[in-house]
Amino acid sequence: MSRVGRLLAYGTVAAVLGAALAAPVLAPRDPNALGDDPTRDRRLAPSVQHPLGTDDLSRDVYGRLIHGTRVSVSIALIAAALIVAIAFAWGTTAAFAPAWLRGAMMIFADVVYSVPRLLVVLSVLTFTGQLAPATLAVVLGLAGWAPLSRILYRAAVAARRAPSTESAMALGVGRVRIAFSHVLPALRPHLVEGACMAVAVVIPLEAALTYFGIGVPRPTATWGRLLDDAGADPLGAWWLVVFPSAVIAATVMAMNYLASDARAPRLTAEAK
Amino acid sequence: MTALLEVENLRVTYAGAQRDVAAVAGVSFAVAPGEVVALVGESGSGKTATALAIIGLLGESARIEPGSAIRFEGRDLLRLGEPEFRDLRGRRIAMVFQDAGAALNPVMRVGEQVAEAALVHGERDKARARAMAVAMLDRVGLPDAARQARAYPHELSGGMKQRVMLAIALLLKPSLVIADEPTSALDVTVQRQVLSLLLELQRESGTAVLMITHDLGVVAETCSRALVMRRGELVESATVDDLFHAPRHAYTRELLAAMPRLARPVPPG
Amino acid sequence: MTGSALVAVRGLRVVHRSAGLFARSAVTAVEDVSFEIARGETLALVGESGCGKTSAARALLRLIPCDAGSVTFDGTDVLALAPEPMRRLRKRMQVVFQDPYSSLNPRHRVGTIVAEGLVVHRLASGAAAQARVASLLKEVGLDPADTAKYPHELSGGQRQRVAIARALAVDPEFIVLDEAVSALDVTTQAQVLALLEHLRDARRLTCLFIAHNLAVVQRIATQVAVMQRGRIVEAGPIAQVFDSPRHEYTRTLLDAVPVSDPRDPRALRGQQAERAQPAVGVANRQ
């Protein structure tokens, strides 16, 4: 990708993270607070006072978007951290395990992979009634580690069998050093890529679940909640749809770019 | 005396990350009809880039510099449109690659791949193309060719795969075959069989061969003339006999000195 | 000879098994292979691809498990050693692999690669290790300044020199050269071969030289064993085996080596009527 694309991607990620961190400063008002006159202030188009307009309940869309960013990004980061941690532990343990256990662990990962995430969320929902953002993050994390664990497992097995690792073994390098010096460094690009992809997957997933009313409950602002709040007739108030959608799309595209960028330096180093 | 192939001042540049790299830096040579010529060089010498330029298969990162000319059977290949070039490829110029396993289509039966060469160049009758393919596979020494024609590449050994490559390349009796390290991936015993077959087929059809190799043993075995390349330049062009017994360029002498030679007891007779 | 052998292999058998979920397969790569290498000798294990020569060497080094047989190194039963003594024994037996591109860790600098043996066997550390790495690099014909480079910054020949320096760092007595020069360009191959010969003589190394190129083998080895389909079919001093091969396969192998002179009557092109073709080419002069 071009230098401009790279700048855009990293800029987007920095802006989103910045908004999430500094939400109380950037939008000091309660995101759930109604306007001074809820009837008059409904569905106001963007103006100086409300840069992104107001919603059906007269709430300021800018404030809700900023605070929604905080919640959505937190969910995505917690879920991605869980996905990476579990996938890493599972994949590398399997790679170093004896052959019979290795097979069993990967079959278990495939079973986890085959359970639809929606089903997991719905079944947790029947137990808890409603999902706090943290719970949703954990559920998405627990449901999403399997594909990455397979990728990391493959990479670890390949690194273990690489001629350079065999050379180290022939040199008398012990198992622990083989693992830390020869196998784990080979996983680094996959870990970075996996983390970025996890964020890119969880963000639209949270938005969709919340939009359909089975994600984060009302009135907490998230990106999905904002889309839901656009209501049944969004065409009359385009700002209710356009701004959250643009933020979601930009973030997902930026994370996808970061993911492919994670591999890029390795490729140029080995291209010669 | 008309040359089959004339390469004149060929310059090929690869676009690198930092700067452009000249892979071929002004190379001129000619190949006569029916001749077996070696293009010798080590990695990075530009021998493969030269071959790919002739057959028009240089990748997008490479460009042929203005001033270069490649004439084949009286036509300037560099001015040829892609459809005309495609018609030439396989019919008049064929290529044999080093790694037959990678060059053959893994999901297509080998017989079909040989027949395809006939079908893309005007043969309408599928049954006839298939019969041609089986006959050619038999000619290149595939045992039980009628049955083996139905095999997929992975079911064949490396030597057999290279025989299939030769069958494809020589099916339409092209006037030039470019063989890029055709036997370097093979074991010595198989290498000798494949080289011997290549020479037989070449003589039968009067095809000229441009043999690209790093192996002077292969040159001594099969070629009558040799071109030595180093870092994109042609440093020596001589008959193979002169090359081995009166090398002129220091690099040629270096190559000869480095060549592993098997000292053998003098054969009886 | 038994008394002076540094390495002795007896009745070695290696079976490659692959166990998938639905299918298992087993291929016997090495069957009843026995040989000895006396101190200071170089034994060449030759044969075509798939003949089992590399599997035999890997089993000898205990890089892959073997199914039968014994390996004795300087009186020690190698196959019976516990992991820790085995790890220590590795200091005395080293290996250089064929592919200089994949046998070096692409994420490690040359200095780290060469020093790894010193570190794991606690032979040197800090400045002493650095000095040792520098002298090793010099010994194999590299610039000590190359320590800071990554493998991809080096040519194939330079990488193979790094692999040799890594093996020599622990000061081994025995070294396995597994097709160590096969992937190199001809001129580079000759240089690395000369380096190996020099190092072997200077350090009095015992070598197992695995190769398919008989001309290369003839230059460097003192003894040779010819393998075919997992078994040794002929073995003996190199001159004896190459000059008067007794086994049919050895003869086939020797006959298949390309001639080194176009005037040689065995050359393929000479075997059929030579068609006179005038030379048309002109060397490029600019």
CSV table of C-alpha atoms in Angstrom, one decimal, chain C residues 124 164 233 246 250 286:
chain,number,residue,atom,x,y,z
C,124,ALA,CA,32.6,-18.4,26.5
C,164,ILE,CA,30.6,-23.8,9.1
C,233,VAL,CA,25.8,-51.8,-1.6
C,246,ARG,CA,32.3,-54.2,-7.9
C,250,THR,CA,28.2,-48.2,-8.3
C,286,GLN,CA,31.4,-2.9,-25.7
